[in-house]
């Protein structure tokens, strides 16, 4: 009876190999709606690039435009983009349910739009109330940083290196625009070129119909890899959640305490020794960086196979990198213009980027409390814009946000991720 | 797909086919579980498109997984449209890990 047993075993083995290949191909399926996103990017990039280029020409050639042309150039890109997005929504209204990779990718692009909207309100309000056009000129660099963040998430989801190049291109542009803020012609030309190279071109690449994903043909050697892939998938989501949660908890508590420390000093008009200011100013960052590097070392061998885990890690990571580029940009402009008010825009930008990354987490994980955290951060960003000249309340609001929207969600994430 | 196999087939080279969880074994249910390992939650239409399944078939398999306690089905409305969403449970995650462990006995065998 040996031979039939062996035959059955072989049949079971073949079936197991087939099942594993099927599961791996199912889970590693790429995003499908990138064609639409690519079309939107190409149209938006072309419209805004043309607008910047026309403004640049106006400066270089000293044109005097009639009023109607001024309005037409200012409004045309918005009209084109809104019209195109409306048409795309109408065209794709009956699309079937999307996979997690598509959701992650779309949410990344959507989150950049939401962050831009919140920051448009902040920068518009502050610029108008302070009657300072330079503050409004800081809005495009912030948008560039947000775009960098969404392309970074796209890189994490699709694992294509050119997407990482686009992300760093946008962050580089954000910083360069800060350096060029007093050189209007250079600023506009750079923005026009960046929109063409980093938005239209990637948009057209995305809009091309892609190759089908690997079918995941069963093979004896591949079965071990497929199995390892699926085993990693079981634990990596909770592990990643635990790691990110712990980091948020630490950051929320440290920076929350820092805000309250300065708020107490201002509210009660206390005079502290210089050492106390230095400690409150630097200790949270030193402790946070120490914790972050320790966690990166601890989790260095953790896998990131699933699109959802990659997207969420990418969202939180991209918010950090976007913050870094804005820190350089706003720090430089604030120092060169000797304006503390410009530096105070930075926490509002951080809040909007936090809102964007929690939005990605909500769309991917579909948990309502994540949407509430995201909305909370967007609201904080706008509120901070309105409170920018009232430093005491500004610090108080940011401190509350740090505890309620960073430390508390971080604690929840670290608890729910314990199962991993 | 069923996991019923002829008697004796479970004795080959130490691989015990009975260790394969009946509630998970089957392409559609395996697909649902593997997908939820990453996504954690998925809408009915999302699973239907992804697995190329019919409405009735997917409903049956989701119910089986729900009965086993491996997924939680939450029904709600999105506007006027009913929305069915499947969430992976802790028991489901453990069961899928166990299933892969059992499968690895077969795959890793020379």
Short mmCIF file of C-alpha atoms in Angstrom, two decimals:
data_model
loop_
_atom_site.label_atom_id
_atom_site.label_comp_id
_atom_site.label_asym_id
_atom_site.label_seq_id
_atom_site.Cartn_x
_atom_site.Cartn_y
_atom_site.Cartn_z
CA UNK A 1 0.00 0.00 0.00
CA UNK A 2 3.12 2.20 -0.07
CA UNK A 3 2.68 3.41 -3.65
CA UNK A 4 -0.93 4.72 -3.33
CA UNK A 5 0.05 6.46 -0.06
CA UNK A 6 2.92 8.18 -1.82
CA UNK A 7 0.63 9.18 -4.66
CA UNK A 8 -1.81 10.71 -2.20
CA UNK A 9 0.98 12.50 -0.45
CA UNK A 10 2.18 13.94 -3.74
CA UNK A 11 -1.35 15.05 -4.58
CA UNK A 12 -1.69 16.75 -1.18
CA UNK A 13 1.68 18.38 -1.65
CA UNK A 14 0.73 19.69 -5.08
CA UNK A 15 -2.51 21.03 -3.69
CA UNK A 16 -0.71 22.70 -0.78
CA UNK A 17 1.81 24.31 -3.15
CA UNK A 18 -1.04 25.55 -5.35
CA UNK A 19 -2.92 26.94 -2.34
CA UNK A 20 0.16 28.74 -1.04
CA UNK A 21 0.95 30.30 -4.42
CA UNK A 22 -2.69 31.39 -4.75
CA UNK A 23 -2.71 32.99 -1.30
CA UNK A 24 0.56 34.80 -1.86
CA UNK A 25 -0.54 36.21 -5.21
CA UNK A 26 -3.87 37.23 -3.65
CA UNK A 27 -2.29 39.11 -0.77
CA UNK A 28 0.52 40.71 -2.80
CA UNK A 29 -1.84 41.97 -5.49
CA UNK A 30 -0.85 45.45 -6.64
CA UNK A 31 -3.07 48.51 -6.69
CA UNK A 32 -5.54 48.62 -9.57
CA UNK A 33 -6.83 52.18 -9.58
CA UNK A 34 -3.51 53.89 -10.21
CA UNK A 35 -4.55 54.77 -13.76
CA UNK A 36 -7.18 57.21 -12.44
CA UNK A 37 -4.78 58.70 -9.87
CA UNK A 38 -2.17 59.09 -12.62
CA UNK A 39 -4.66 60.95 -14.84
CA UNK A 40 -5.55 63.33 -12.01
CA UNK A 41 -1.87 63.99 -11.30
CA UNK A 42 -1.06 64.63 -14.96
CA UNK A 43 -3.95 67.11 -15.35
CA UNK A 44 -3.30 68.88 -12.02
CA UNK A 45 0.45 69.08 -12.64
CA UNK A 46 0.02 70.45 -16.17
CA UNK A 47 -2.54 73.07 -15.07
CA UNK A 48 -0.52 74.38 -12.11
CA UNK A 49 2.80 74.14 -13.98
CA UNK A 50 1.36 76.29 -16.79
CA UNK A 51 0.06 78.78 -14.21
CA UNK A 52 3.47 79.10 -12.53
CA UNK A 53 5.18 79.37 -15.89
CA UNK A 54 2.84 82.22 -16.95
CA UNK A 55 3.53 84.09 -13.70
CA UNK A 56 7.24 83.57 -14.28
CA UNK A 57 6.93 84.94 -17.84
CA UNK A 58 4.99 87.90 -16.49
CA UNK A 59 7.85 88.77 -14.13
CA UNK A 60 10.63 88.13 -16.64
CA UNK A 61 8.97 90.08 -19.49
CA UNK A 62 7.42 92.74 -17.29
CA UNK A 63 3.92 92.13 -18.68
CA UNK A 64 0.99 94.15 -17.45
CA UNK A 65 -2.04 91.87 -17.49
CA UNK A 66 -5.60 93.21 -17.66
CA UNK A 67 -7.82 92.31 -14.68
CA UNK A 68 -9.75 89.56 -16.48
CA UNK A 69 -6.50 87.80 -17.43
CA UNK A 70 -5.21 87.97 -13.86
CA UNK A 71 -8.40 86.32 -12.65
CA UNK A 72 -8.41 83.76 -15.47
CA UNK A 73 -4.82 82.65 -14.75
CA UNK A 74 -5.51 82.48 -11.01
CA UNK A 75 -8.75 80.49 -11.30
CA UNK A 76 -8.16 78.30 -14.39
CA UNK A 77 -6.09 75.52 -12.72
CA UNK A 78 -8.62 75.15 -9.87
CA UNK A 79 -11.53 75.05 -12.35
CA UNK A 80 -9.75 72.49 -14.56
CA UNK A 81 -8.80 70.28 -11.60
CA UNK A 82 -12.17 70.39 -9.85
CA UNK A 83 -13.96 69.70 -13.14
CA UNK A 84 -11.66 66.78 -13.95
CA UNK A 85 -11.94 65.23 -10.48
CA UNK A 86 -15.74 65.56 -10.66
CA UNK A 87 -15.78 63.83 -14.04
CA UNK A 88 -13.47 61.04 -12.79
CA UNK A 89 -15.71 60.44 -9.77
CA UNK A 90 -18.74 60.25 -12.05
CA UNK A 91 -16.96 57.92 -14.48
CA UNK A 92 -15.73 55.53 -11.75
CA UNK A 93 -18.83 55.69 -9.55
CA UNK A 94 -19.73 52.05 -10.20
CA UNK A 95 -16.25 50.57 -9.70
CA UNK A 96 -16.23 47.33 -7.72
CA UNK A 97 -14.78 47.14 -4.20
CA UNK A 98 -11.08 47.97 -4.17
CA UNK A 99 -8.30 45.90 -2.67
CA UNK A 100 -6.27 47.09 0.29
CA UNK A 101 -3.30 48.17 -1.87
CA UNK A 102 -5.56 50.36 -4.04
CA UNK A 103 -7.24 51.79 -0.95
CA UNK A 104 -3.86 52.56 0.60
CA UNK A 105 -2.62 54.28 -2.53
CA UNK A 106 -5.78 56.33 -3.04
CA UNK A 107 -5.87 57.30 0.63
CA UNK A 108 -2.27 58.54 0.38
CA UNK A 109 -3.21 60.89 -2.44
CA UNK A 110 -6.47 61.86 -0.70
CA UNK A 111 -4.66 62.59 2.56
CA UNK A 112 -2.31 65.02 0.79
CA UNK A 113 -5.40 66.85 -0.51
CA UNK A 114 -6.92 67.07 2.98
CA UNK A 115 -3.65 68.28 4.52
CA UNK A 116 -3.37 70.91 1.79
CA UNK A 117 -6.91 72.08 2.45
CA UNK A 118 -6.32 72.48 6.20
CA UNK A 119 -3.02 74.25 5.61
CA UNK A 120 -4.53 76.50 2.93
CA UNK A 121 -6.91 77.77 5.63
CA UNK A 122 -4.06 78.24 8.13
CA UNK A 123 -1.65 80.00 5.77
CA UNK A 124 -4.42 82.01 4.11
CA UNK A 125 -5.77 83.22 7.45
CA UNK A 126 -2.36 84.08 8.94
CA UNK A 127 -1.18 85.73 5.73
CA UNK A 128 -4.37 87.84 5.50
CA UNK A 129 -4.49 88.88 9.16
CA UNK A 130 -0.77 89.67 9.28
CA UNK A 131 -0.95 91.29 5.82
CA UNK A 132 2.18 89.36 4.94
CA UNK A 133 2.32 87.85 1.43
CA UNK A 134 5.53 86.01 2.32
CA UNK A 135 3.53 83.74 4.62
CA UNK A 136 1.27 82.81 1.71
CA UNK A 137 4.39 82.00 -0.34
CA UNK A 138 5.22 79.36 2.27
CA UNK A 139 2.07 77.44 1.38
CA UNK A 140 3.43 75.88 -1.88
CA UNK A 141 6.49 74.44 -0.05
CA UNK A 142 4.11 72.85 2.48
CA UNK A 143 2.07 71.38 -0.38
CA UNK A 144 5.30 70.03 -1.88
CA UNK A 145 6.17 68.35 1.44
CA UNK A 146 2.67 66.80 1.58
CA UNK A 147 3.07 65.54 -2.00
CA UNK A 148 6.44 64.05 -1.04
CA UNK A 149 4.70 62.20 1.78
CA UNK A 150 2.05 60.71 -0.49
CA UNK A 151 4.61 59.55 -3.07
CA UNK A 152 6.59 57.96 -0.23
CA UNK A 153 3.51 55.97 0.76
CA UNK A 154 3.09 55.00 -2.91
CA UNK A 155 6.71 53.76 -2.83
CA UNK A 156 6.04 51.73 0.31
CA UNK A 157 2.94 50.15 -1.23
CA UNK A 158 4.30 49.46 -4.72
CA UNK A 159 8.03 49.09 -3.90
CA UNK A 160 9.16 50.91 -7.04
CA UNK A 161 12.30 52.95 -6.53
CA UNK A 162 11.31 55.72 -8.93
CA UNK A 163 8.45 56.57 -6.59
CA UNK A 164 10.95 57.14 -3.78
CA UNK A 165 12.87 59.40 -6.15
CA UNK A 166 9.69 61.44 -6.75
CA UNK A 167 9.08 61.69 -2.98
CA UNK A 168 12.59 62.99 -2.31
CA UNK A 169 12.27 65.28 -5.33
CA UNK A 170 9.24 66.91 -3.69
CA UNK A 171 10.94 67.26 -0.30
CA UNK A 172 13.99 68.75 -2.02
CA UNK A 173 11.69 71.18 -3.85
CA UNK A 174 9.98 72.14 -0.57
CA UNK A 175 13.33 73.08 0.96
CA UNK A 176 14.60 74.82 -2.19
CA UNK A 177 11.43 76.94 -2.38
CA UNK A 178 12.12 78.08 1.17
CA UNK A 179 15.61 79.19 0.14
CA UNK A 180 14.20 81.00 -2.92
CA UNK A 181 11.37 82.75 -1.09
CA UNK A 182 12.80 86.24 -1.78
CA UNK A 183 13.59 85.39 -5.42
CA UNK A 184 10.14 85.35 -6.95
CA UNK A 185 11.16 84.48 -10.51
CA UNK A 186 13.39 81.58 -9.43
CA UNK A 187 10.70 80.40 -7.02
CA UNK A 188 8.03 80.29 -9.76
CA UNK A 189 10.30 78.69 -12.34
CA UNK A 190 11.38 75.96 -9.89
CA UNK A 191 7.77 75.28 -8.94
CA UNK A 192 6.74 75.10 -12.60
CA UNK A 193 9.54 72.65 -13.43
CA UNK A 194 8.86 70.57 -10.30
CA UNK A 195 5.17 70.27 -11.21
CA UNK A 196 6.12 69.14 -14.69
CA UNK A 197 8.84 66.68 -13.68
CA UNK A 198 7.44 65.41 -10.38
CA UNK A 199 3.72 65.46 -11.10
CA UNK A 200 2.95 65.36 -14.84
CA UNK A 201 5.63 62.79 -15.74
CA UNK A 202 4.89 60.38 -12.83
CA UNK A 203 1.18 60.89 -13.51
CA UNK A 204 1.61 59.83 -17.13
CA UNK A 205 3.71 56.81 -16.08
CA UNK A 206 0.98 55.79 -13.62
CA UNK A 207 -1.78 56.34 -16.16
CA UNK A 208 -0.29 53.74 -18.52
CA UNK A 209 -2.04 50.39 -18.22
CA UNK A 210 0.31 48.24 -16.10
CA UNK A 211 1.44 44.68 -16.53
CA UNK A 212 -0.55 42.00 -14.78
CA UNK A 213 0.83 40.89 -11.44
CA UNK A 214 2.71 37.63 -11.22
CA UNK A 215 0.28 34.80 -11.20
CA UNK A 216 2.20 33.00 -8.49
CA UNK A 217 2.72 29.71 -10.26
CA UNK A 218 3.20 26.87 -7.80
CA UNK A 219 6.70 25.48 -7.55
CA UNK A 220 8.47 23.30 -4.99
CA UNK A 221 11.11 25.93 -4.16
CA UNK A 222 8.54 28.74 -4.15
CA UNK A 223 6.29 26.93 -1.67
CA UNK A 224 8.75 27.48 1.17
CA UNK A 225 8.97 31.16 0.35
CA UNK A 226 5.18 31.45 0.02
CA UNK A 227 4.76 29.77 3.38
CA UNK A 228 7.30 32.07 5.03
CA UNK A 229 5.52 35.06 3.45
CA UNK A 230 2.13 34.01 4.79
CA UNK A 231 3.50 33.14 8.24
CA UNK A 232 5.07 36.59 8.48
CA UNK A 233 1.75 38.13 7.48
CA UNK A 234 0.03 36.67 10.54
CA UNK A 235 2.15 38.56 13.04
CA UNK A 236 3.59 41.57 11.23
CA UNK A 237 0.45 43.74 11.37
CA UNK A 238 0.06 43.59 15.16
CA UNK A 239 3.83 43.94 15.64
CA UNK A 240 4.00 47.04 13.46
CA UNK A 241 1.00 48.46 15.31
CA UNK A 242 2.68 47.82 18.65
CA UNK A 243 5.92 49.52 17.54
CA UNK A 244 4.20 52.57 16.05
CA UNK A 245 1.88 52.80 19.07
CA UNK A 246 4.75 52.80 21.54
CA UNK A 247 6.54 55.50 19.57
CA UNK A 248 3.40 57.67 19.45
CA UNK A 249 2.82 57.18 23.16
CA UNK A 250 6.36 58.30 23.98
CA UNK A 251 6.26 61.25 21.55
CA UNK A 252 2.82 62.37 22.74
CA UNK A 253 3.78 62.32 26.42
CA UNK A 254 7.18 63.99 25.92
CA UNK A 255 6.05 66.79 23.61
CA UNK A 256 2.77 67.20 25.49
CA UNK A 257 4.69 67.77 28.71
CA UNK A 258 6.99 70.19 26.87
CA UNK A 259 4.00 72.25 25.69
CA UNK A 260 2.43 72.29 29.14
CA UNK A 261 5.79 73.20 30.67
CA UNK A 262 6.04 76.31 28.50
CA UNK A 263 2.34 77.04 28.94
CA UNK A 264 2.64 76.96 32.77
CA UNK A 265 5.62 79.29 32.55
CA UNK A 266 3.67 81.75 30.39
CA UNK A 267 0.32 81.48 32.14
CA UNK A 268 1.78 82.04 35.62
CA UNK A 269 4.56 84.34 34.41
CA UNK A 270 7.23 82.25 36.08
CA UNK A 271 10.92 82.99 35.75
CA UNK A 272 13.02 79.91 35.36
CA UNK A 273 16.80 79.49 35.23
CA UNK A 274 18.27 79.12 31.74
CA UNK A 275 19.02 75.43 32.41
CA UNK A 276 15.28 74.78 32.83
CA UNK A 277 14.48 76.33 29.43
CA UNK A 278 17.26 74.33 27.77
CA UNK A 279 16.07 71.13 29.46
CA UNK A 280 12.40 71.60 28.48
CA UNK A 281 13.42 72.70 24.99
CA UNK A 282 15.79 69.85 24.15
CA UNK A 283 15.12 66.92 26.51
CA UNK A 284 11.92 65.70 24.73
CA UNK A 285 13.69 65.55 21.35
CA UNK A 286 16.77 63.80 22.79
CA UNK A 287 14.62 61.24 24.63
CA UNK A 288 12.31 60.72 21.64
CA UNK A 289 15.21 60.18 19.22
CA UNK A 290 16.84 57.74 21.68
CA UNK A 291 13.57 55.77 21.93
CA UNK A 292 13.06 55.85 18.16
CA UNK A 293 16.55 54.55 17.35
CA UNK A 294 16.26 51.87 20.05
CA UNK A 295 12.94 50.69 18.57
CA UNK A 296 14.34 50.75 15.05
CA UNK A 297 17.18 48.53 16.28
CA UNK A 298 14.79 46.25 18.18
CA UNK A 299 12.42 45.82 15.23
CA UNK A 300 15.07 45.78 12.49
CA UNK A 301 14.31 42.17 11.56
CA UNK A 302 10.53 42.56 11.44
CA UNK A 303 9.02 41.88 8.04
CA UNK A 304 6.72 44.17 6.04
CA UNK A 305 5.09 41.91 3.47
CA UNK A 306 1.48 43.11 3.56
CA UNK A 307 0.38 46.17 1.60
CA UNK A 308 -1.65 47.45 4.55
CA UNK A 309 1.26 47.26 7.00
CA UNK A 310 3.60 48.85 4.47
CA UNK A 311 1.10 51.65 3.74
CA UNK A 312 0.54 52.52 7.39
CA UNK A 313 4.24 52.38 8.24
CA UNK A 314 4.86 54.46 5.13
CA UNK A 315 2.24 57.01 6.22
CA UNK A 316 3.75 57.47 9.69
CA UNK A 317 7.30 57.48 8.28
CA UNK A 318 6.43 59.93 5.52
CA UNK A 319 4.88 62.35 8.04
CA UNK A 320 8.23 62.37 9.85
CA UNK A 321 10.21 62.99 6.65
CA UNK A 322 7.78 65.69 5.47
CA UNK A 323 8.08 67.35 8.89
CA UNK A 324 11.86 67.30 8.53
CA UNK A 325 11.76 69.06 5.16
CA UNK A 326 9.35 71.67 6.56
CA UNK A 327 11.53 72.12 9.64
CA UNK A 328 14.42 73.07 7.31
CA UNK A 329 12.24 75.28 5.11
CA UNK A 330 10.34 77.14 7.86
CA UNK A 331 13.42 77.25 10.11
CA UNK A 332 15.46 78.90 7.35
CA UNK A 333 12.75 81.44 6.42
CA UNK A 334 11.99 82.18 10.08
CA UNK A 335 15.69 82.80 10.81
CA UNK A 336 16.39 84.81 7.66
CA UNK A 337 13.25 86.94 8.13
CA UNK A 338 13.79 87.12 11.91
CA UNK A 339 10.14 86.17 12.41
CA UNK A 340 9.06 83.88 15.24
CA UNK A 341 5.54 83.89 13.79
CA UNK A 342 6.77 81.95 10.76
CA UNK A 343 8.31 79.34 13.04
CA UNK A 344 4.99 79.07 14.89
CA UNK A 345 3.44 77.82 11.64
CA UNK A 346 5.54 74.68 11.97
CA UNK A 347 3.43 72.96 14.71
CA UNK A 348 0.31 73.66 12.62
CA UNK A 349 2.01 71.96 9.65
CA UNK A 350 2.99 69.01 11.89
CA UNK A 351 -0.65 68.73 12.99
CA UNK A 352 -1.94 68.70 9.40
CA UNK A 353 0.59 66.01 8.41
CA UNK A 354 -0.47 63.97 11.44
CA UNK A 355 -4.07 64.31 10.28
CA UNK A 356 -3.01 63.04 6.85
CA UNK A 357 -1.20 59.96 8.15
CA UNK A 358 -4.01 58.98 10.54
CA UNK A 359 -6.40 59.37 7.60
CA UNK A 360 -4.38 56.79 5.66
CA UNK A 361 -4.52 54.49 8.70
CA UNK A 362 -8.32 54.95 8.85
CA UNK A 363 -8.88 54.18 5.16
CA UNK A 364 -6.64 51.12 5.29
CA UNK A 365 -7.82 49.68 8.64
CA UNK A 366 -11.40 50.96 8.44
CA UNK A 367 -11.65 51.76 12.13
CA UNK A 368 -13.73 54.81 13.00
CA UNK A 369 -11.59 55.91 15.93
CA UNK A 370 -8.70 56.41 13.50
CA UNK A 371 -10.92 58.80 11.48
CA UNK A 372 -11.71 60.68 14.69
CA UNK A 373 -7.97 61.05 15.43
CA UNK A 374 -7.36 62.27 11.88
CA UNK A 375 -10.21 64.82 12.08
CA UNK A 376 -8.90 65.92 15.48
CA UNK A 377 -5.48 66.68 14.02
CA UNK A 378 -6.90 68.63 11.08
CA UNK A 379 -9.04 70.63 13.51
CA UNK A 380 -5.97 71.25 15.70
CA UNK A 381 -4.02 72.51 12.66
CA UNK A 382 -6.74 75.02 11.78
CA UNK A 383 -7.26 76.07 15.42
CA UNK A 384 -3.55 76.68 15.84
CA UNK A 385 -3.58 78.89 12.76
CA UNK A 386 -6.30 81.02 14.38
CA UNK A 387 -4.43 81.12 17.72
CA UNK A 388 -1.02 81.89 16.30
CA UNK A 389 -0.74 85.28 17.99
CA UNK A 390 -2.08 83.98 21.32
CA UNK A 391 0.93 81.90 22.35
CA UNK A 392 -0.49 80.73 25.70
CA UNK A 393 -3.62 79.15 24.26
CA UNK A 394 -1.66 78.00 21.21
CA UNK A 395 0.66 75.96 23.45
CA UNK A 396 -2.25 74.68 25.52
CA UNK A 397 -4.14 73.44 22.44
CA UNK A 398 -1.04 71.74 21.03
CA UNK A 399 -0.32 70.14 24.43
CA UNK A 400 -3.87 68.77 24.66
CA UNK A 401 -3.57 67.46 21.08
CA UNK A 402 -0.31 65.72 21.93
CA UNK A 403 -1.93 63.82 24.79
CA UNK A 404 -5.38 63.22 23.27
CA UNK A 405 -4.41 62.64 19.62
CA UNK A 406 -0.94 61.16 19.90
CA UNK A 407 -0.27 59.60 23.31
CA UNK A 408 -3.77 58.12 23.78
CA UNK A 409 -4.07 56.59 20.25
CA UNK A 410 -0.49 55.37 20.64
CA UNK A 411 -1.46 53.60 23.85
CA UNK A 412 -4.49 52.01 22.17
CA UNK A 413 -2.36 50.86 19.23
CA UNK A 414 0.33 49.38 21.46
CA UNK A 415 -2.36 47.50 23.43
CA UNK A 416 -4.20 46.14 20.40
CA UNK A 417 -0.90 45.14 18.77
CA UNK A 418 0.14 43.00 21.71
CA UNK A 419 -1.33 39.88 20.14
CA UNK A 420 1.41 39.85 17.50
CA UNK B 1 -13.06 22.45 -1.63
CA UNK B 2 -13.37 19.98 1.21
CA UNK B 3 -10.62 18.52 3.32
CA UNK B 4 -12.16 15.05 3.43
CA UNK B 5 -9.48 12.55 2.43
CA UNK B 6 -9.51 8.76 2.29
CA UNK B 7 -8.58 6.87 5.44
CA UNK B 8 -4.88 6.23 5.71
CA UNK B 9 -3.84 9.28 3.78
CA UNK B 10 -3.19 11.08 7.05
CA UNK B 11 -0.41 8.70 8.03
CA UNK B 12 2.04 9.53 5.30
CA UNK B 13 5.47 10.52 6.58
CA UNK B 14 4.17 12.07 9.81
CA UNK B 15 1.91 14.63 8.11
CA UNK B 16 -1.46 14.63 9.81
CA UNK B 17 -4.10 15.93 7.43
CA UNK B 18 -6.63 16.09 10.27
CA UNK B 19 -4.64 18.93 11.76
CA UNK B 20 -5.77 21.13 8.89
CA UNK B 21 -8.56 23.30 10.25
CA UNK B 22 -11.80 22.39 8.46
CA UNK B 23 -13.23 25.88 8.89
CA UNK B 24 -10.32 27.45 7.00
CA UNK B 25 -9.44 24.70 4.53
CA UNK B 26 -10.86 25.60 1.15
CA UNK B 27 -9.64 28.15 -1.37
CA UNK B 28 -12.27 30.79 -0.77
CA UNK B 29 -12.08 30.65 3.02
CA UNK B 30 -8.27 30.52 2.85
CA UNK B 31 -8.32 33.53 0.56
CA UNK B 32 -10.57 35.48 2.93
CA UNK B 33 -8.37 34.64 5.90
CA UNK B 34 -5.08 35.45 4.14
CA UNK B 35 -6.43 38.76 2.90
CA UNK B 36 -7.75 39.72 6.33
CA UNK B 37 -4.38 38.89 7.90
CA UNK B 38 -3.05 41.99 6.15
CA UNK B 39 -6.09 44.21 5.71
CA UNK B 40 -7.74 43.31 9.08
CA UNK B 41 -11.12 44.43 7.70
CA UNK B 42 -12.68 44.10 4.26
CA UNK B 43 -16.03 44.97 2.70
CA UNK B 44 -18.16 42.26 1.15
CA UNK B 45 -17.81 43.78 -2.34
CA UNK B 46 -14.07 44.08 -1.93
CA UNK B 47 -13.77 40.36 -1.12
CA UNK B 48 -16.21 39.46 -3.88
CA UNK B 49 -14.13 41.30 -6.51
CA UNK B 50 -10.81 40.10 -5.12
CA UNK B 51 -11.75 36.44 -4.91
CA UNK B 52 -13.89 36.47 -8.03
CA UNK B 53 -16.70 34.88 -6.04
CA UNK B 54 -20.46 34.99 -6.41
CA UNK B 55 -22.54 36.73 -3.78
CA UNK B 56 -24.15 33.53 -2.49
CA UNK B 57 -20.94 31.58 -2.37
CA UNK B 58 -19.06 34.29 -0.49
CA UNK B 59 -21.94 34.69 1.99
CA UNK B 60 -21.87 30.99 2.80
CA UNK B 61 -18.11 30.93 3.37
CA UNK B 62 -18.14 34.11 5.45
CA UNK B 63 -20.88 32.63 7.61
CA UNK B 64 -18.79 29.50 8.18
CA UNK B 65 -15.84 31.59 9.27
CA UNK B 66 -18.10 33.67 11.50
CA UNK B 67 -19.57 30.53 13.10
CA UNK B 68 -16.03 29.33 13.82
CA UNK B 69 -15.34 32.69 15.48
CA UNK B 70 -12.57 33.55 13.02
CA UNK B 71 -14.21 36.64 11.56
CA UNK B 72 -16.68 39.15 12.89
CA UNK B 73 -19.32 40.37 10.46
CA UNK B 74 -20.55 43.91 11.00
CA UNK B 75 -23.57 45.07 9.03
CA UNK B 76 -24.33 48.75 8.60
CA UNK B 77 -25.49 51.25 6.01
CA UNK B 78 -23.47 53.55 3.79
CA UNK B 79 -26.05 56.11 2.81
CA UNK B 80 -28.95 53.94 1.72
CA UNK B 81 -26.83 50.98 0.67
CA UNK B 82 -26.29 48.11 3.11
CA UNK B 83 -22.64 47.54 3.96
CA UNK B 84 -21.25 44.22 5.17
CA UNK B 85 -17.76 44.28 6.60
CA UNK B 86 -15.67 41.34 7.80
CA UNK B 87 -13.09 41.84 10.56
CA UNK B 88 -10.46 39.30 11.53
CA UNK B 89 -10.61 38.16 15.17
CA UNK B 90 -7.77 37.14 17.48
CA UNK B 91 -9.00 33.55 17.28
CA UNK B 92 -8.95 33.81 13.48
CA UNK B 93 -5.37 35.03 13.48
CA UNK B 94 -4.34 32.17 15.76
CA UNK B 95 -6.26 29.63 13.66
CA UNK B 96 -4.63 30.80 10.44
CA UNK B 97 -1.19 30.60 12.08
CA UNK B 98 -2.05 27.03 13.19
CA UNK B 99 -3.23 26.15 9.71
CA UNK B 100 0.03 27.37 8.15
CA UNK B 101 1.98 25.42 10.77
CA UNK B 102 0.12 22.26 9.82
CA UNK B 103 0.65 22.95 6.13
CA UNK B 104 4.36 23.53 6.62
CA UNK B 105 4.70 19.93 7.88
CA UNK B 106 3.67 18.81 4.41
CA UNK B 107 5.53 21.42 2.38
CA UNK B 108 8.81 21.25 4.27
CA UNK B 109 8.93 17.48 4.12
CA UNK B 110 11.50 15.96 1.74
#
